[in-house]
mmCIF file of C-alpha atoms in Angstrom:
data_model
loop_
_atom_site.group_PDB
_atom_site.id
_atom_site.type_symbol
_atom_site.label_atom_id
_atom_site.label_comp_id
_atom_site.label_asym_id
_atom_site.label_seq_id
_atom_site.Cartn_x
_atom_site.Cartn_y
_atom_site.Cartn_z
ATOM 1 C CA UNK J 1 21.543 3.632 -15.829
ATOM 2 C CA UNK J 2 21.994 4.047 -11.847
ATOM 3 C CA UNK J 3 21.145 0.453 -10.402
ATOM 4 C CA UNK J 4 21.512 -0.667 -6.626
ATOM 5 C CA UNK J 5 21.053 -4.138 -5.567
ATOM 6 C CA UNK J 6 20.298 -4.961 -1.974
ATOM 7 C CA UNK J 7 21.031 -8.731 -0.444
ATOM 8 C CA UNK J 8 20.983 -10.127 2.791
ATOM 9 C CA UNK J 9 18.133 -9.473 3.987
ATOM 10 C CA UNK J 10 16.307 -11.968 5.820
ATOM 11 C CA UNK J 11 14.843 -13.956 8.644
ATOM 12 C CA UNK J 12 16.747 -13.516 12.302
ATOM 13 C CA UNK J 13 15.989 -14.150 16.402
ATOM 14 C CA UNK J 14 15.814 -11.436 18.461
ATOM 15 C CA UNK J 15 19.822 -10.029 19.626
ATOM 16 C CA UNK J 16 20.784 -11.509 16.247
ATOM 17 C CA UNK J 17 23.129 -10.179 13.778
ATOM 18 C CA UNK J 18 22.824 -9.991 9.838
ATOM 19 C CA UNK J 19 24.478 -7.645 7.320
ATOM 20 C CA UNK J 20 23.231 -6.115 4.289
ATOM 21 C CA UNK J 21 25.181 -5.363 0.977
ATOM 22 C CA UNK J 22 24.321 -3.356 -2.266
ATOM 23 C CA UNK J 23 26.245 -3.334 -4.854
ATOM 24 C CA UNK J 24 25.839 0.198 -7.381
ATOM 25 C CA UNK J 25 26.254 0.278 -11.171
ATOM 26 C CA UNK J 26 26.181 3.119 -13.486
ATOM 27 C CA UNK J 27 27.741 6.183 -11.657
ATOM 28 C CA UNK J 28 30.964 6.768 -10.027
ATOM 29 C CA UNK J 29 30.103 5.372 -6.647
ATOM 30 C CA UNK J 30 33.255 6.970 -4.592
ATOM 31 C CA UNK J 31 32.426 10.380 -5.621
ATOM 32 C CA UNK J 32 28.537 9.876 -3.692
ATOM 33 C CA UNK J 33 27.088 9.629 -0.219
ATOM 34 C CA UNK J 34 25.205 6.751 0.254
ATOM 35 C CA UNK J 35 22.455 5.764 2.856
ATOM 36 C CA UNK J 36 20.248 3.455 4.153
ATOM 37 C CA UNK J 37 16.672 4.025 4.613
ATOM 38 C CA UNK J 38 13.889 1.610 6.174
ATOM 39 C CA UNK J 39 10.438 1.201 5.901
ATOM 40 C CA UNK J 40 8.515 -1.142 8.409
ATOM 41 C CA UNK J 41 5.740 -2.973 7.330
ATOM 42 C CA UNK J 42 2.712 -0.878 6.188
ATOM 43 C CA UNK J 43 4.605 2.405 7.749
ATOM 44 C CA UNK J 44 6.597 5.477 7.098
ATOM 45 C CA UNK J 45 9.890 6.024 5.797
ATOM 46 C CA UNK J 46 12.727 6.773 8.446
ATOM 47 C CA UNK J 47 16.584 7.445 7.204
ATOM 48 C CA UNK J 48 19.193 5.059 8.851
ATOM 49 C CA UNK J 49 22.574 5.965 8.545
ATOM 50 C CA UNK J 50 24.452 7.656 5.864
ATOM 51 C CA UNK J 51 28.283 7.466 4.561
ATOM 52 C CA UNK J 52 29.766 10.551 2.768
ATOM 53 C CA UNK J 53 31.317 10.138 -0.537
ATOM 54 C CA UNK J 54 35.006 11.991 -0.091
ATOM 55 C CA UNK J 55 36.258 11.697 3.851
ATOM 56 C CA UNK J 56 34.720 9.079 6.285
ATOM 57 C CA UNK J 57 31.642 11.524 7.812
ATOM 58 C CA UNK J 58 29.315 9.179 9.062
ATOM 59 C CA UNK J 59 26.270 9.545 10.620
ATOM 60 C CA UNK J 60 23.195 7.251 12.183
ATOM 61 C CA UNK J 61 20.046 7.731 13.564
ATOM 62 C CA UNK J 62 19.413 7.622 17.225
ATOM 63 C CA UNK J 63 17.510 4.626 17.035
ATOM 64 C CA UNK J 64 20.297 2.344 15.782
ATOM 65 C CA UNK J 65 23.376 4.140 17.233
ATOM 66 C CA UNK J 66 26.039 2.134 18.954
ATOM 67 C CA UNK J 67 23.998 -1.432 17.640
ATOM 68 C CA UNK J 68 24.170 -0.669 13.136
ATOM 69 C CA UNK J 69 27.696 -0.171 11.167
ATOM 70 C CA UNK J 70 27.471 1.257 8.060
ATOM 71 C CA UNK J 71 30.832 1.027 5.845
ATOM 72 C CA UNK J 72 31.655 1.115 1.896
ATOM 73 C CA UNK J 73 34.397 0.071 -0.386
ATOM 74 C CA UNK J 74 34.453 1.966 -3.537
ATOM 75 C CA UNK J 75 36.542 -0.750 -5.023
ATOM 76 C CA UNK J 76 33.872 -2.857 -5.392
ATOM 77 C CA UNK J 77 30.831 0.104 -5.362
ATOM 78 C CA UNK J 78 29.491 -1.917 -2.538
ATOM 79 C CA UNK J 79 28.145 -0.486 0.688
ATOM 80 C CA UNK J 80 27.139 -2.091 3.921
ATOM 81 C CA UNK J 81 25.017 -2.464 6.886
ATOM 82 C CA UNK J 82 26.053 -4.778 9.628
ATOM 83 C CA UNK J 83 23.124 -4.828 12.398
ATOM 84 C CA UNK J 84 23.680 -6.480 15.460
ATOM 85 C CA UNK J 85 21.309 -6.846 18.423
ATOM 86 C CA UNK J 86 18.433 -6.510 16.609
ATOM 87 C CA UNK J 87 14.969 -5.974 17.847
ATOM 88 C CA UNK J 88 11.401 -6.648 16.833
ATOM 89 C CA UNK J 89 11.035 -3.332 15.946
ATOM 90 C CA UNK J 90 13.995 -2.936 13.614
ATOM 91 C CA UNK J 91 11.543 -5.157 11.005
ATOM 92 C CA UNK J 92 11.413 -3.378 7.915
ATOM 93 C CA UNK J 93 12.933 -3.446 4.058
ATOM 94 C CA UNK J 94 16.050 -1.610 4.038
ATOM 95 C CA UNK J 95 16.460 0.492 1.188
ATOM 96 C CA UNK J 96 20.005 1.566 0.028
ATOM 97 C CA UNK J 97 19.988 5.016 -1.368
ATOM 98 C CA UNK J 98 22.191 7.157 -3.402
ATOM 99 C CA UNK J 99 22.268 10.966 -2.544
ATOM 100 C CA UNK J 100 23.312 14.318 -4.676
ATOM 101 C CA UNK J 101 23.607 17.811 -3.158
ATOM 102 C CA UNK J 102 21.755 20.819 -4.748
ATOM 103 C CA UNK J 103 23.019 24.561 -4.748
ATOM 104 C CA UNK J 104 26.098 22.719 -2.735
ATOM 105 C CA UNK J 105 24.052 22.613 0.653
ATOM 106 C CA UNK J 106 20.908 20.739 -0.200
ATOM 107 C CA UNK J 107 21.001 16.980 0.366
ATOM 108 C CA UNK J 108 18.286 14.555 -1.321
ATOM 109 C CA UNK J 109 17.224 10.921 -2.412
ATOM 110 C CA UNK J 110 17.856 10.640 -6.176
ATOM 111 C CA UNK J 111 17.721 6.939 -6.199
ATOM 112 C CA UNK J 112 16.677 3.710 -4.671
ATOM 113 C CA UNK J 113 16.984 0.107 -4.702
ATOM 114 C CA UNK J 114 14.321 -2.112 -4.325
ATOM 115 C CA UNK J 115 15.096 -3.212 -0.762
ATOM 116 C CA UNK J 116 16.198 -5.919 1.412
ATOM 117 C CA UNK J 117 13.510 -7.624 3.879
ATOM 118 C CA UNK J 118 14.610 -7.846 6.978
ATOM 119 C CA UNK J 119 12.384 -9.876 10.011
ATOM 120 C CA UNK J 120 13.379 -9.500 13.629
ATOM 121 C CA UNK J 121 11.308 -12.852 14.968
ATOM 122 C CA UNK J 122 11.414 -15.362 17.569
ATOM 123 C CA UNK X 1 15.891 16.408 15.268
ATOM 124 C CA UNK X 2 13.174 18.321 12.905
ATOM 125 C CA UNK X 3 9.837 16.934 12.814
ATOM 126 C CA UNK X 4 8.142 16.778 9.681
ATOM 127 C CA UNK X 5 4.224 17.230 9.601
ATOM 128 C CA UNK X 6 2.126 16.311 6.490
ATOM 129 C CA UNK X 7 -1.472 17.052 6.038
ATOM 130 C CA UNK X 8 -3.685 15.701 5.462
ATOM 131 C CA UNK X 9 -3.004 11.717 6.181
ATOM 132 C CA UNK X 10 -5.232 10.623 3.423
ATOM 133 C CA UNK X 11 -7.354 11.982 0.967
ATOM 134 C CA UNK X 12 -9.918 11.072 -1.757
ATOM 135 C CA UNK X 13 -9.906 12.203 -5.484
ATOM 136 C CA UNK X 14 -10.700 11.515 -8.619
ATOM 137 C CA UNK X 15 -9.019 11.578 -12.268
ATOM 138 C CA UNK X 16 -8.400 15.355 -13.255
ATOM 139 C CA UNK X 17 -8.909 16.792 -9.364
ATOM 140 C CA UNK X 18 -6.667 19.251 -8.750
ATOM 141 C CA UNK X 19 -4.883 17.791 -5.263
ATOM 142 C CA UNK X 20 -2.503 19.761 -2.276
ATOM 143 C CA UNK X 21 -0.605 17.940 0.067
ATOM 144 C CA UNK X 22 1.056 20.469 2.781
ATOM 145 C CA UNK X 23 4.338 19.566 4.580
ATOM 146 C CA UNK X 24 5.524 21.548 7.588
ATOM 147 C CA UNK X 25 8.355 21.627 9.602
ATOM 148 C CA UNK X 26 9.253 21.849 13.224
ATOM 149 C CA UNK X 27 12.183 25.027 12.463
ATOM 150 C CA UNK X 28 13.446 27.000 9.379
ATOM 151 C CA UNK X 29 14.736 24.177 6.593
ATOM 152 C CA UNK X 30 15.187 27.130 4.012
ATOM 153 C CA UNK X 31 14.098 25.320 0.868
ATOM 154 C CA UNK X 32 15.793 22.081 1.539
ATOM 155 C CA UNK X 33 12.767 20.033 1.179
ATOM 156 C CA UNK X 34 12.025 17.342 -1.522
ATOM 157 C CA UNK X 35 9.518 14.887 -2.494
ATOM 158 C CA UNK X 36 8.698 10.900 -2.747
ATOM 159 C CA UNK X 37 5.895 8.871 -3.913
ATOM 160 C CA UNK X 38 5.744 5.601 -3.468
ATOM 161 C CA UNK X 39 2.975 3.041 -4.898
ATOM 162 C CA UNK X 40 2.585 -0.307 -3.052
ATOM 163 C CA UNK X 41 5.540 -2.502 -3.391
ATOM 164 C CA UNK X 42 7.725 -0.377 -4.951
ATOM 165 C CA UNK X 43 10.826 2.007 -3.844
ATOM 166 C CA UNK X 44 10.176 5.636 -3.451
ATOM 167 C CA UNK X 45 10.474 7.974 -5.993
ATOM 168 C CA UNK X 46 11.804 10.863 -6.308
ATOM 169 C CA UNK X 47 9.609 13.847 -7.609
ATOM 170 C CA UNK X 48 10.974 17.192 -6.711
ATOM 171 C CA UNK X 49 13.958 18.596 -4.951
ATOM 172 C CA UNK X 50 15.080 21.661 -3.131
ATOM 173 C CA UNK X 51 11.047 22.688 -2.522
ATOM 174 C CA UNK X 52 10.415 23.290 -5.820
ATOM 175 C CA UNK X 53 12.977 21.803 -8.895
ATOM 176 C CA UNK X 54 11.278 19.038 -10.835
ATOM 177 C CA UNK X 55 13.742 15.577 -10.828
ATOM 178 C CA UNK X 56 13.992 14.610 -14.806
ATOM 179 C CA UNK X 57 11.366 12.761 -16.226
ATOM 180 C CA UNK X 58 8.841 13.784 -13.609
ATOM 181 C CA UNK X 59 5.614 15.097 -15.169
ATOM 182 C CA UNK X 60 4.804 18.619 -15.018
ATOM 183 C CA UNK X 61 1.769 18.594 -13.268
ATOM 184 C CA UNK X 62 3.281 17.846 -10.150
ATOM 185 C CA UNK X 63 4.873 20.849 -8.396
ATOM 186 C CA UNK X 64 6.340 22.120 -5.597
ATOM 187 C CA UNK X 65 6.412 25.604 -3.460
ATOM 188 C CA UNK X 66 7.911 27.158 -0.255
ATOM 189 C CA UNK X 67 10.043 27.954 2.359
ATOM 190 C CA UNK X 68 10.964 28.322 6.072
ATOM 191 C CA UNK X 69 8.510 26.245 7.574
ATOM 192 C CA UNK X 70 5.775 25.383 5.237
ATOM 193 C CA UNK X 71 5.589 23.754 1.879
ATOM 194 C CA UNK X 72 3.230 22.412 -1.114
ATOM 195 C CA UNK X 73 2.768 20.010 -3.497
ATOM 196 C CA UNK X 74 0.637 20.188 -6.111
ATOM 197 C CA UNK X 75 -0.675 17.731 -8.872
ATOM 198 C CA UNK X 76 -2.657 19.777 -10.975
ATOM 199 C CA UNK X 77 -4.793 17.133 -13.270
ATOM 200 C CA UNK X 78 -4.692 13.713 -11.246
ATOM 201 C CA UNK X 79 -4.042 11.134 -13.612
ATOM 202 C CA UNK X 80 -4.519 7.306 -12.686
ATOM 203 C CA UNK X 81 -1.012 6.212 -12.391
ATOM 204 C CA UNK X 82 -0.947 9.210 -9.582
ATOM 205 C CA UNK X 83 -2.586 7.300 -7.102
ATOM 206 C CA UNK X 84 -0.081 6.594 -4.410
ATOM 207 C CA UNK X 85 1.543 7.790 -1.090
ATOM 208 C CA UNK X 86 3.431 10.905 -0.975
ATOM 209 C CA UNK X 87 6.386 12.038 1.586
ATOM 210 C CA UNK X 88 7.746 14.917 2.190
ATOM 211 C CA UNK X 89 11.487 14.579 3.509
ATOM 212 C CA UNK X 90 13.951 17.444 4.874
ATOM 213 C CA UNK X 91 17.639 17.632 3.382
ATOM 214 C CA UNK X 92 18.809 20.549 6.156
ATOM 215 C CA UNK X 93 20.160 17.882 8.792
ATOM 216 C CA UNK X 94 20.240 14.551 9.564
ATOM 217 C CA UNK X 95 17.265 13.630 7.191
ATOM 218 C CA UNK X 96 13.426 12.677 8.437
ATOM 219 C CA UNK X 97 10.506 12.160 6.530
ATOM 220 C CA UNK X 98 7.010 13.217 6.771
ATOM 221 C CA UNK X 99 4.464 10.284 7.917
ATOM 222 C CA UNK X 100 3.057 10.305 4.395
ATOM 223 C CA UNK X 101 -0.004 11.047 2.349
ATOM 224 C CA UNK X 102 -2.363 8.374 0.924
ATOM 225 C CA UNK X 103 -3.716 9.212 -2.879
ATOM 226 C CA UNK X 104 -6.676 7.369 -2.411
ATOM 227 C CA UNK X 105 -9.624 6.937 -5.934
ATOM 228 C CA UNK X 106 -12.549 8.121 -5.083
#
């Protein structure tokens, strides 16, 4: 059974830093890209930043380029989210999601963990 | 990036309606569209793939149909765990998500 476990999630001032983790049981974790998708309170979904499975292709969304670091390390089927200068508006549960391709080009969301609340508050 | 468009925002039903939620996109995605609902509190889920491919253990009276541009999905006998919100999301480029559809009892 696929499992991922967020953590670190919490409470932080405005410019402050925090770093998520989830750790991923029940697939081979190197051989998937993995993302990170947030939700704001009582909002939409927007995708964060994803991490290819084979290579290092990386890629973020506009809104948190140059400030979020996504890594992995498939030794541990763990991957990561550092966020530093963080702003009110980056409040939201951070989801960490596991991606498959279809017909080799098509790219979706096969599974999700349960998130990690994260407040951006003075 | 390509804009996803869902209509309609919210809608009323009741147990057994036959429902449509549309999903269009800004340019051509092929077929590289899937689906999400999501019931308060909990993750999204994945229902369909690739515009139209059922993800195992989804029930079959949810559906999915299109291409290019526009899309459907389509739960054919609304049943009462079906109440929920519903995103469409594009896997053609960097991914985005549709702002959602509320399944709301009537």
């Amino acid at each position: 059974e696929v499992q991922l476990l967020e953590s670190g999630g919490g409470l932080v001032q405005p410019g402050g830093s925090l770093r998520l983790s989830c750790t991923a049981s029940g697939f081979t974790f190197s051989t998937f890209a993995m993302n990170w998708v947030r939700q704001a309170p009582g909002k939409g979904l927007e995708w964060v930043s994803s991490f290819s499975g084979s290579g290092n292709h990386i890629v973020y969304a506009d809104s948190v380029k140059g400030r979020f670091t996504i890594s992995r390390d498939n030794s541990k089927s763990t991957l990561y989210l550092q966020m530093n200068s963080l702003r009110a508006n980056d409040t939201a549960r951070y989801y960490c999601v596991k991606a498959d391709y279809y017909d080799g080009s098509g790219y979706y969301f096969d599974y999700w963990g349960q998130g990690a609340l994260v407040t951006v508050s003075s | 990036d390509i804009q996803m468009t869902q209509s309609p925002s919210s809608l009323s039903a009741s147990v057994g309606d036959k429902i449509t939620i549309t999903c269009r996109a800004s340019q051509s995605i092929s077929r590289h569209l899937n689906w999400f609902q999501q019931k308060p509190g909990k993750a999204p889920k994945l229902l369909i793939y690739g515009a139209s491919t059922l993800q195992s253990g989804v029930a079959s009276r949810f559906s999915g149909s299109g291409s290019a541009t526009d899309f459907t999905l389509i739960i054919s006998s609304l049943q009462p765990e079906d109440f929920a919100t519903y995103y469409c999301q594009q896997g053609y480029t960097t991914p985005t998500f549709g702002q959602g559809t509320k399944v709301e009892i009537k």
